[in-house]
Amino acid sequence: MSKQPPAAAGTPIDVVWLKKDVRLHDHGPLLSIAQSNRQCIILYLYEPDQLSEKTVHGSHVAFVNEGLVDLDLRLSSGNSEPTATNSDIQGDIYEHKFQCITVCHAGAAFTLRSIHKQRPINQILCHMESSHLKSFARDKAVRRWCRHEQIPIREMNQTGVTRCLSDRDDFTTKFNKFLGQPIHATPTKMQLDELRARLVKIEGDGIELHGRCHSPMKPSDMQEIASEFRCDRVQRQHGGETKAMEYFRSFLSSRGANYSTGISSPNSSWTTGSRLSPYLTWGHISLRYVIVITKQKQEELRATKKKAPSTPSPWLRSLASFQSRMHWRSHFIQKLESQPSLEKQDQCLAFSHLRRQPDDFNEKYFEAWCQGRTGFPFVDACMRSLIHTGWLNFRMRAMLVSFATYNLWLDWKKIAGHLARLFLDYEPGIHYPQLQMQAGTTGINAMRVYNVTKQGKDQDPSGVFIKKYVPELATVPDEYIHEPHKMPASLQKKCGVVIGDGKGGNEKKSIGFFQTQQSTTILSTKECICYPSPIVDEKITAKSAKDKLSAVRKQDSTKREAEQVYLKHGSRRTNGDRDGAKPKALNSASKRIKVDNAQQSLMKSWSQSQNGGASNEKQEQAKLPAGQTSDCSDMKLLHSTENPVSASSVSKSPLITSLFSKQNNANKHAEQKKKEWNCKTCTFLNDKPLGLVCTMCGSVRAN
């Protein structure tokens, strides 16, 4: 058979660049090439500059590798639906030979340039990524090269986050528009068969690529990752679209019923939680797909409830809470997309000096916290659980950060890398804003200082979770499990555990050994196992930290800066977002009523009503969304100390009078019917109508 003519070798090709989107469903780039007739390459890169990021851990790479093998198997077999079990990829995935995906250990711009020199690239198809600074820099370099070579690059949206969002007021509208777009169809078996025939065979078609990987690359071989972080976590979840779909189906069919009531406890959240977070992070399942399919489930449940209204069911409440968290996810990622510097600096710079004075960082405290050796059993159990599995429920994560930043007075930037490596679902857009929110440096959120001992008693009253992950305390009676340092010396001896030196002090004359597999330290003597006394006084350190932050928050300059933070990042929803409707640090004169696409100055509308009559009012009303009035603007005037119009004169406005009348009636009606309330901080739907604090995160209930 004769060789192809030279002209064929120069036929332009399409490149699908896989990043955090290793799946088939709702994948615009893969669907695009499946429906075309051009030759193409499906490219995945182990990028040295990305692997060198301090947040990378071997478990992340292993999870991604499982997803790559899963996708390659489905592409090569034409199995468009993930119906097979995950057993195909739970063996030695590193023996798998890639058949459809071209994998290289090389930089993105370098590899694309190399391909283009050997075969002209027609277009690059990929998904937009909102990640850490190195990722931003990588994407800029690729786009810059594409512009120079005049190669179109189509970055499709998969999170609902808007690049170059000019006004935070527009976020919800754009996010809902994204959700309203049709889910990309999964390529059919016929399309996949035709696609395989058009895939460029790298060596066979005369293309040579640096760092070509025929099989998945082991984390242990990646020199860019620090040697101590190239290991895996044996008890972590397994990656891949097939596994993601299994988790999602089981959540909607059974596990999700008790989501809202079981998500707070580290004991129940393992099963009642969706456990989709790592799959969402690494793109093994589509956020839009999850939200849309969950919405369909909600509609089915509502229809069933109409037929049997007397039958109680926790499903609707649980799925509403779950959907809220899915929306919250993109809300936070948008913050990092709009301000990538959040990875390095505080949202509200007024707090930048806190925890960063010469003697603030205590290395011993940091090491004890990292290893789960603080002397606070519930804190230590949560940390060790993360070390073993790479996952922990949200409330316990928040508690770990609170304890580190308030009780231990550690800088959130110093603990960011450790937690990111622990979290299998590490998502920079959530990670950095959340760290700052829990550390109290955003300027627009209430301080969240967790009482870790109380949290343990509330969420793990019998110490089941503690005894599982802190085996030194397995023999301790339940009454002392949360405060073992209070045990009498005689009881310690009987239990075979020494707390500190047995007299309330620190460990002495004990022999330590380090378990590298689980990264925990257990100190033992010939006769007893030793567990440390609390390394700090919880109450004293919490009060000291709160006093320091409160002093900064009270300054007028902080309030002015916090207002700017809110305008840039604050939630515009009236409820359901973690930023809340009333930022605590803002001056009352600066607080804003938040309505998407309908925020206007009351001073402007007031002057128009005084000078222009109905025509101006109609013009302004026409700018608002359908069904939305300008009542919020009138309410804003009543809270403005800078407005020269007196409150008494405003109260005479027919619009204000009507508004208050409607508002009072609505409030009375709502109070009569209201039995649940959403926490402004964590979106949890609380079922105690008179509760003053959220049962999930402990935040004070907003008025």
XYZ file of C-alpha atoms in Angstrom:
703
model
C 0.000 0.000 0.000
C 1.476 3.352 -1.049
C 2.218 6.121 1.406
C -0.110 9.109 1.710
C 0.835 12.036 -0.516
C 2.719 14.895 1.186
C -0.393 17.082 1.133
C -2.203 14.671 3.455
C 0.497 15.031 6.081
C -0.295 18.723 6.302
C -4.049 18.323 6.752
C -5.122 20.500 9.728
C -6.221 18.640 12.839
C -8.332 19.472 15.861
C -6.916 19.086 19.365
C -9.115 18.350 22.367
C -7.077 19.390 25.381
C -8.289 17.517 28.461
C -7.725 19.187 31.813
C -10.182 18.790 34.692
C -12.825 17.263 32.427
C -11.975 13.585 31.931
C -15.430 12.258 31.029
C -17.790 11.685 28.080
C -21.118 13.129 29.243
C -21.817 16.874 28.952
C -18.440 17.381 27.265
C -18.685 19.997 24.537
C -15.160 19.568 23.107
C -15.457 15.771 22.746
C -18.949 16.024 21.279
C -17.694 18.603 18.784
C -14.989 16.335 17.377
C -17.307 13.308 17.511
C -19.734 15.155 15.230
C -17.067 16.475 12.844
C -15.163 14.688 10.105
C -11.689 16.079 10.822
C -8.682 14.242 12.141
C -8.022 14.973 15.791
C -5.952 14.335 18.884
C -7.349 13.851 22.389
C -4.526 15.219 24.522
C -3.836 14.993 28.250
C -0.683 16.413 29.836
C 1.195 15.785 33.061
C 2.464 19.359 33.180
C 5.700 19.850 35.152
C 4.850 23.420 36.119
C 1.444 22.348 37.459
C 2.811 19.277 39.257
C 5.354 21.455 41.062
C 2.513 23.381 42.747
C 2.756 23.017 46.530
C -0.818 21.725 46.740
C -0.269 18.592 44.622
C -0.322 15.175 46.260
C 0.191 11.705 44.828
C -3.418 10.812 45.635
C -4.579 13.573 43.281
C -2.523 12.117 40.431
C -3.679 8.572 41.175
C -7.320 9.688 41.150
C -6.819 11.455 37.808
C -5.057 8.376 36.390
C -8.062 6.221 37.208
C -10.245 8.687 35.348
C -7.929 8.638 32.331
C -7.956 4.845 32.170
C -11.739 4.763 32.569
C -12.220 7.242 29.722
C -9.687 5.529 27.463
C -11.396 2.164 27.971
C -14.763 3.625 27.055
C -13.416 5.463 24.021
C -11.637 2.368 22.754
C -14.622 0.065 23.323
C -17.283 2.510 22.136
C -19.061 2.189 25.487
C -20.777 5.588 25.537
C -22.715 4.922 28.742
C -20.838 4.305 32.046
C -22.799 1.169 32.924
C -19.897 -1.165 33.623
C -18.548 -1.605 37.099
C -15.324 0.063 38.111
C -13.568 -3.282 38.493
C -11.898 -2.791 35.112
C -9.670 -0.061 36.535
C -9.164 -1.190 40.108
C -6.332 -3.528 39.194
C -2.918 -2.259 38.233
C -3.922 0.744 36.173
C -0.284 1.435 35.424
C -0.221 -1.549 33.081
C -2.955 -0.054 30.927
C -1.852 1.046 27.443
C -3.526 4.206 26.174
C -5.271 3.623 22.877
C -7.276 6.791 22.262
C -5.843 9.444 24.562
C -2.437 10.932 23.790
C -0.680 11.477 27.124
C 2.588 13.378 27.559
C 4.729 14.491 30.464
C 5.397 17.998 29.165
C 4.177 21.582 29.292
C 1.016 22.669 27.485
C 2.374 25.453 25.288
C 5.474 23.386 24.458
C 3.444 20.329 23.390
C 0.913 22.289 21.352
C 3.752 24.090 19.602
C 5.399 20.761 18.834
C 2.195 19.330 17.359
C 1.600 22.429 15.255
C 5.084 22.234 13.746
C 4.437 18.686 12.546
C 0.744 18.904 11.713
C -1.053 22.282 11.500
C -3.667 22.697 14.240
C -7.086 23.765 12.969
C -8.465 24.588 16.431
C -7.991 23.754 20.108
C -11.050 22.694 22.091
C -11.020 22.632 25.886
C -12.903 23.695 28.985
C -12.292 26.923 30.839
C -10.438 26.358 34.102
C -10.535 28.552 37.211
C -7.664 27.393 39.350
C -4.494 28.542 41.105
C -2.043 31.141 39.836
C 0.140 28.650 37.979
C -2.907 27.462 36.098
C -3.842 31.051 35.223
C -0.299 31.655 33.970
C -0.363 28.454 31.894
C -3.672 29.401 30.252
C -2.409 32.897 29.445
C 0.704 31.458 27.807
C -1.362 29.092 25.658
C -3.782 31.820 24.587
C -0.897 34.134 23.800
C 0.677 31.461 21.582
C -2.661 30.775 19.875
C -3.054 34.456 19.044
C 0.454 34.563 17.600
C -0.207 31.495 15.438
C -3.795 32.583 14.681
C -5.169 29.301 15.990
C -8.703 29.465 17.420
C -8.999 28.168 20.987
C -12.522 27.478 22.257
C -12.705 27.376 26.047
C -16.157 26.072 26.940
C -17.827 26.677 30.284
C -18.403 23.742 32.629
C -18.851 25.432 36.019
C -21.113 28.416 35.343
C -18.265 30.748 36.314
C -17.911 33.811 34.079
C -14.500 34.956 32.907
C -13.978 38.739 33.132
C -17.238 39.227 35.018
C -17.602 43.007 35.147
C -20.266 43.197 37.857
C -21.023 40.668 40.597
C -24.670 41.668 40.263
C -24.728 39.688 37.010
C -23.407 36.414 38.407
C -26.696 34.712 39.256
C -28.293 35.659 35.949
C -25.343 34.300 33.987
C -25.139 31.181 36.135
C -28.817 30.417 35.605
C -28.373 31.007 31.888
C -25.555 28.450 31.910
C -27.773 25.930 33.703
C -30.557 26.581 31.221
C -28.431 25.570 28.262
C -28.934 22.003 26.992
C -26.596 19.364 28.363
C -24.136 18.271 25.684
C -25.194 14.896 24.343
C -22.976 11.904 25.032
C -21.460 10.638 21.765
C -23.143 7.497 20.470
C -21.308 4.218 19.884
C -21.337 4.899 16.149
C -19.852 8.353 16.665
C -17.152 6.922 18.931
C -16.310 4.240 16.370
C -15.946 6.888 13.663
C -13.954 9.111 16.007
C -11.408 6.362 16.678
C -10.842 6.019 12.945
C -10.012 9.743 12.731
C -7.664 9.863 15.710
C -4.111 10.771 14.782
C -1.745 7.966 15.658
C 1.241 9.871 16.963
C 4.189 7.742 15.859
C 2.368 6.159 12.919
C 1.454 9.529 11.419
C 4.926 10.930 11.777
C 4.342 13.068 14.887
C 6.903 12.835 17.660
C 6.074 14.291 21.075
C 8.410 14.867 24.002
C 7.572 12.966 27.190
C 5.091 10.608 25.535
C 3.468 8.266 28.090
C 2.073 4.977 26.777
C 0.726 4.109 30.231
C -0.362 6.232 33.211
C 2.563 7.860 34.957
C 3.075 6.862 38.580
C 3.140 9.681 41.149
C 6.318 8.157 42.572
C 8.055 8.889 39.253
C 7.082 12.562 39.201
C 10.151 14.424 40.350
C 8.239 17.724 40.379
C 6.281 16.565 43.440
C 8.140 16.668 46.747
C 9.228 13.141 47.649
C 7.172 13.017 50.854
C 3.991 13.788 48.896
C 4.302 11.233 46.074
C 2.425 8.587 48.057
C -1.234 7.629 47.765
C -4.051 7.263 50.298
C -5.216 3.662 50.462
C -8.685 4.515 51.794
C -9.511 7.273 49.314
C -12.325 7.161 46.737
C -11.508 5.793 43.293
C -11.646 8.072 40.261
C -13.390 7.808 36.909
C -16.686 8.752 35.310
C -18.068 5.261 35.842
C -17.489 5.485 39.573
C -18.864 9.036 39.685
C -22.117 7.911 38.091
C -22.415 5.053 40.570
C -22.117 7.476 43.483
C -24.627 9.855 41.919
C -27.188 7.138 41.228
C -26.950 5.738 44.745
C -27.279 9.232 46.205
C -30.482 10.003 44.310
C -31.954 6.554 44.865
C -31.283 6.046 48.571
C -28.377 7.777 50.324
C -29.572 11.337 49.741
C -32.808 11.050 51.718
C -31.089 12.040 54.969
C -28.595 14.452 53.428
C -29.691 17.540 55.360
C -29.800 15.811 58.753
C -26.703 13.656 58.366
C -24.251 15.997 56.671
C -22.994 17.607 59.902
C -21.729 14.524 61.684
C -18.463 12.881 60.610
C -20.098 9.537 61.381
C -23.183 9.822 59.155
C -21.873 12.107 56.411
C -19.814 9.287 54.876
C -23.028 7.741 53.566
C -25.642 10.522 53.591
C -23.342 12.940 51.765
C -23.235 12.792 47.984
C -19.458 12.132 47.978
C -19.358 13.735 44.510
C -16.900 16.496 45.416
C -13.708 14.826 44.064
C -15.497 13.921 40.836
C -16.699 17.490 40.419
C -13.233 18.830 41.174
C -11.442 16.676 38.614
C -14.256 16.802 36.071
C -15.288 13.162 36.174
C -18.883 14.356 36.446
C -20.458 17.559 35.160
C -21.824 20.128 37.585
C -24.634 21.051 35.194
C -25.537 17.382 34.784
C -25.732 16.930 38.564
C -27.930 20.003 39.047
C -30.264 19.208 36.147
C -30.739 15.527 37.026
C -31.278 16.417 40.694
C -33.907 18.943 39.620
C -35.695 16.217 37.688
C -35.661 14.060 40.803
C -37.123 16.949 42.799
C -39.944 17.362 40.289
C -40.734 13.651 40.519
C -40.850 13.868 44.309
C -43.147 16.888 44.213
C -45.515 15.054 41.883
C -45.512 12.071 44.237
C -46.165 14.332 47.219
C -49.236 15.803 45.538
C -50.669 12.318 45.201
C -49.901 11.433 48.823
C -49.527 14.718 50.761
C -49.840 13.041 54.159
C -46.843 10.782 53.610
C -43.797 12.350 55.308
C -40.515 12.334 53.412
C -37.159 14.012 54.040
C -36.227 13.906 50.350
C -37.338 17.361 49.192
C -35.671 19.124 52.060
C -32.449 17.178 51.582
C -32.255 17.765 47.831
C -32.988 21.476 48.295
C -30.018 21.674 50.651
C -27.875 19.704 48.204
C -28.833 21.958 45.283
C -27.964 25.001 47.366
C -24.452 23.668 47.874
C -24.061 22.997 44.159
C -24.894 26.647 43.428
C -22.647 27.785 46.298
C -19.764 25.906 44.703
C -19.682 28.097 41.598
C -20.356 31.211 43.667
C -17.034 30.689 45.450
C -15.058 29.665 42.384
C -16.179 32.927 40.783
C -14.319 34.785 43.521
C -10.973 33.290 42.557
C -11.744 33.715 38.865
C -12.437 37.407 39.431
C -9.470 37.895 41.762
C -6.726 35.253 41.378
C -4.604 37.044 43.988
C -6.873 35.593 46.711
C -4.477 32.662 46.720
C -1.783 34.952 48.127
C -3.477 37.824 49.944
C -6.416 38.535 52.234
C -9.673 39.643 50.688
C -9.770 42.504 53.160
C -6.223 43.837 53.433
C -6.974 45.460 56.792
C -6.361 42.019 58.356
C -3.036 41.392 56.612
C -0.914 42.057 59.689
C -2.725 39.529 61.872
C -0.977 36.181 62.497
C 2.080 37.484 60.635
C 4.103 39.131 63.364
C 7.562 37.687 64.109
C 6.476 35.373 66.945
C 2.994 34.481 65.711
C 3.750 31.238 63.891
C 4.405 28.384 66.302
C 6.085 25.522 64.426
C 5.320 23.006 67.180
C 1.632 23.895 67.111
C 1.620 23.549 63.341
C 3.269 20.120 63.410
C 0.924 18.890 66.137
C -2.084 20.099 64.140
C -0.799 18.518 60.899
C -0.253 15.137 62.567
C -3.393 15.084 64.709
C -1.496 15.378 67.992
C -3.048 18.478 69.560
C -4.535 16.829 72.656
C -8.054 17.661 71.460
C -9.426 14.226 70.477
C -12.104 15.409 68.041
C -9.680 17.711 66.222
C -7.096 14.957 66.021
C -9.642 12.411 64.778
C -10.750 14.765 62.007
C -7.184 15.414 60.904
C -6.231 11.749 60.924
C -9.402 10.898 59.029
C -8.299 13.306 56.314
C -4.822 11.769 56.284
C -6.299 8.289 55.811
C -9.091 9.005 53.333
C -8.639 12.439 51.781
C -12.215 13.410 52.658
C -14.087 15.025 55.549
C -17.458 16.719 55.756
C -17.627 20.504 55.452
C -18.400 21.323 59.058
C -15.408 19.402 60.350
C -13.130 21.030 57.769
C -14.300 24.424 58.945
C -13.639 23.395 62.542
C -10.060 22.338 61.710
C -9.365 25.711 60.098
C -11.018 27.580 62.956
C -8.925 25.739 65.526
C -5.723 26.385 63.561
C -6.327 30.071 62.876
C -7.928 31.107 66.176
C -6.781 28.743 68.926
C -3.312 28.127 67.463
C -3.123 31.559 65.779
C -1.672 30.112 62.571
C -1.686 32.061 59.309
C -4.213 30.642 56.821
C -1.557 30.850 54.097
C 0.739 28.586 56.136
C -1.902 25.864 56.524
C -3.297 26.126 52.971
C -0.798 23.763 51.360
C -1.183 21.029 53.967
C -4.968 20.974 53.697
C -4.919 21.161 49.898
C -2.731 18.051 49.749
C -5.052 16.269 52.163
C -8.262 17.125 50.310
C -8.810 14.694 47.445
C -11.393 17.213 46.226
C -9.043 20.205 46.477
C -10.631 22.996 44.445
C -8.627 26.256 44.569
C -11.707 28.414 43.976
C -13.312 26.993 47.094
C -10.152 26.393 49.099
C -8.722 29.902 49.358
C -11.950 31.907 49.840
C -13.105 29.354 52.416
C -9.818 29.489 54.333
C -10.110 33.239 54.523
C -13.764 33.099 55.502
C -13.066 30.669 58.343
C -10.010 32.691 59.417
C -12.089 35.889 59.548
C -10.067 37.925 57.026
C -12.754 38.579 54.387
C -14.260 41.577 56.165
C -17.786 40.537 55.167
C -18.375 37.405 57.238
C -19.029 36.791 60.903
C -16.216 35.261 62.946
C -16.545 31.489 63.134
C -14.740 30.340 66.253
C -15.673 26.720 66.862
C -15.683 25.280 70.357
C -13.997 22.044 69.330
C -14.814 20.204 72.548
C -18.495 21.062 72.224
C -18.436 20.082 68.555
C -17.100 16.678 69.530
C -19.771 16.162 72.159
C -22.505 17.268 69.737
C -21.372 15.377 66.637
C -19.673 12.335 68.189
C -21.213 11.983 71.661
C -20.028 8.398 72.263
C -16.629 8.961 70.702
C -17.165 6.415 67.909
C -15.362 8.586 65.376
C -12.614 9.485 67.847
C -11.888 5.886 68.783
C -11.731 4.875 65.132
C -9.072 7.414 64.183
C -7.364 7.963 67.552
C -6.847 4.341 68.665
C -4.756 5.462 71.648
C -8.064 6.438 73.278
C -9.983 3.265 72.394
C -10.177 2.160 76.033
C -11.116 5.551 77.474
C -14.645 5.685 79.002
C -17.206 7.736 77.072
C -17.462 10.321 79.835
C -13.789 11.259 79.326
C -13.396 10.604 75.601
C -13.670 14.296 74.657
C -11.461 15.535 77.517
C -9.158 12.655 78.428
C -6.761 14.982 80.221
C -9.353 15.185 83.003
C -9.077 11.471 83.768
C -7.611 10.639 87.186
C -4.170 9.044 87.072
C -5.597 5.791 88.462
C -8.120 5.561 85.623
C -5.425 6.341 83.053
C -3.397 3.434 84.379
C -6.425 1.170 84.277
C -7.158 2.165 80.652
C -3.545 1.732 79.658
C -3.202 5.262 78.346
C -1.116 8.104 79.742
C -2.327 11.632 79.074
C 0.673 13.931 78.954
C 2.902 12.837 81.812
C -0.022 11.313 83.667
C -0.330 14.407 85.840
C -1.767 16.850 83.357
C 1.560 17.853 81.800
C 3.259 17.021 78.514
C 4.666 13.650 77.483
C 7.876 12.711 79.232
C 10.149 9.720 78.885
C 8.061 8.267 76.094
C 9.254 6.494 72.988
C 7.807 7.716 69.681
C 7.471 6.007 66.335
C 6.081 7.348 63.065
C 3.652 5.445 60.855
C 4.449 6.644 57.336
C 1.515 4.838 55.759
C -1.054 6.801 57.722
C 1.073 9.786 58.641
C 0.118 9.695 62.312
C 2.323 9.700 65.349
C 1.631 7.450 68.299
C 3.759 7.845 71.382
C 4.103 4.812 73.578
C 5.901 3.607 76.666
C 6.644 0.052 77.715
C 3.456 -0.048 79.758
C 1.069 2.543 78.319
C 0.159 4.361 75.157
C 0.657 8.093 75.495
C -1.661 10.792 74.223
C -0.796 14.496 74.609
C -2.459 16.968 76.895
C -4.206 19.902 75.146
C -1.471 22.062 73.624
C -3.425 25.274 74.328
C -6.205 26.488 76.565
C -9.206 26.503 74.248
C -11.199 29.275 75.926
C -8.313 31.657 76.543
C -6.886 31.355 73.022
C -10.305 31.745 71.418
C -11.023 34.920 73.380
C -7.608 36.371 72.595
C -8.041 35.732 68.874
C -11.553 37.181 68.780
C -10.392 40.296 70.594
C -7.632 40.853 68.041
C -9.955 40.478 65.070
C -12.710 42.536 66.667
C -10.312 45.434 67.186
C -9.572 45.479 63.460
C -13.197 45.015 62.422
C -14.334 48.014 64.453
C -12.090 50.457 62.603
C -13.856 52.715 60.109
C -11.155 52.083 57.540
C -11.850 48.335 57.791
C -15.568 48.901 57.273
C -14.936 50.981 54.180
C -12.619 48.352 52.758
C -15.072 45.577 53.667
C -17.734 47.355 51.650
C -15.518 47.204 48.583
C -14.926 43.493 49.201
C -18.661 42.951 49.376
C -19.292 44.873 46.164
C -16.719 42.687 44.395
C -17.438 39.291 45.914
C -20.544 39.328 48.099
C -23.574 37.228 47.303
C -26.454 39.136 45.690
C -29.039 36.539 46.578
C -31.548 37.367 49.286
C -30.863 34.006 50.907
C -29.053 30.774 50.467
C -25.471 31.958 49.956
C -22.692 31.704 52.509
C -21.821 35.362 52.380
C -25.126 36.297 53.962
C -27.326 39.324 53.393
C -25.850 41.555 56.074
C -22.035 41.622 56.214
C -21.133 42.046 59.863
C -18.146 44.309 59.292
C -19.993 46.866 57.208
C -21.134 50.184 58.575
C -24.934 50.397 58.670
C -24.660 53.325 56.297
C -22.947 51.084 53.790
C -25.178 48.026 53.923
C -26.870 47.309 50.647
C -30.140 45.661 49.719
C -29.168 42.991 47.206
C -31.282 42.192 44.157
C -29.799 40.817 40.929
C -29.770 43.348 38.089
C -32.012 45.714 40.018
C -29.661 47.658 42.273
C -30.071 51.353 41.768
C -29.478 54.429 43.850
C -32.522 55.503 45.840
C -31.223 59.044 45.785
C -31.525 58.900 42.012
C -35.020 57.439 42.039
C -36.124 59.893 44.745
C -34.913 62.923 42.810
C -36.630 61.598 39.704
C -39.909 61.141 41.528
C -39.662 64.684 42.863
C -38.735 66.235 39.522
C -40.223 64.110 36.861
C -43.289 62.323 37.857
C -44.426 59.050 36.475
C -42.545 59.094 33.181
C -39.125 58.907 34.863
C -40.356 56.258 37.250
C -41.599 54.161 34.349
C -38.284 54.545 32.573
C -36.403 53.290 35.609
C -38.914 50.489 36.169
C -38.458 49.349 32.583
C -34.802 48.640 33.333
C -35.711 46.079 36.010
C -36.403 42.384 35.388
C -39.978 41.332 34.779
C -41.970 41.421 37.991
C -39.281 43.327 39.931
C -40.079 46.717 41.422
C -37.813 49.424 42.699
C -39.055 49.010 46.270
C -35.580 47.943 47.407
C -34.210 51.307 46.425
C -36.698 53.083 48.655
C -35.760 50.816 51.533
C -32.121 51.693 51.014
C -32.881 55.373 51.670
C -34.173 54.573 55.137
C -30.805 53.026 56.014
C -28.676 55.786 54.522
C -27.197 58.329 56.916
C -25.552 60.163 54.029
C -28.793 60.979 52.231
C -30.018 64.543 52.848
C -33.686 63.550 52.620
C -35.263 63.116 56.051
C -36.868 59.875 57.092
C -40.099 61.673 57.906
C -40.448 63.016 54.394
C -39.672 59.618 52.942
C -42.340 57.995 55.045
C -44.924 60.129 53.259
C -44.015 58.604 49.902
C -46.916 56.504 48.576
C -44.407 53.943 47.380
C -42.875 53.631 50.847
C -46.285 53.469 52.512
C -47.392 50.761 50.141
C -44.137 48.914 50.588
C -44.357 48.891 54.389
C -47.977 47.782 54.270
C -47.151 44.892 51.970
C -44.005 44.072 53.907
C -45.798 43.966 57.270
C -48.529 41.729 55.897
C -45.952 39.474 54.275
C -43.939 39.278 57.494
C -46.981 38.324 59.555
C -47.966 35.684 57.054
C -44.425 34.344 56.889
C -44.110 34.157 60.682
C -47.322 32.155 60.897
C -46.180 29.626 58.302
C -42.453 29.601 58.809
C -41.085 26.408 60.345
C -37.650 26.301 58.732
C -34.949 28.822 57.975
C -31.849 28.836 55.786
C -28.564 29.745 57.406
C -27.041 32.745 55.631
C -23.580 31.364 56.351
C -23.684 27.719 55.260
C -27.132 27.434 53.560
C -28.206 24.659 55.961
C -31.993 24.391 56.262
C -32.646 24.534 60.018
C -35.820 22.916 61.345
C -35.913 24.776 64.678
C -38.053 27.870 64.028
C -36.890 29.597 67.215
C -33.254 28.575 66.919
C -30.822 31.489 67.284
C -27.798 29.710 65.826
C -27.343 27.350 62.902
C -27.180 23.717 63.965
C -24.623 23.070 61.195
C -22.042 25.823 61.439
C -22.965 27.593 64.674
C -23.433 30.975 62.990
C -25.820 33.444 64.617
C -29.137 33.532 62.813
C -29.487 36.612 60.613
C -32.451 38.849 61.322
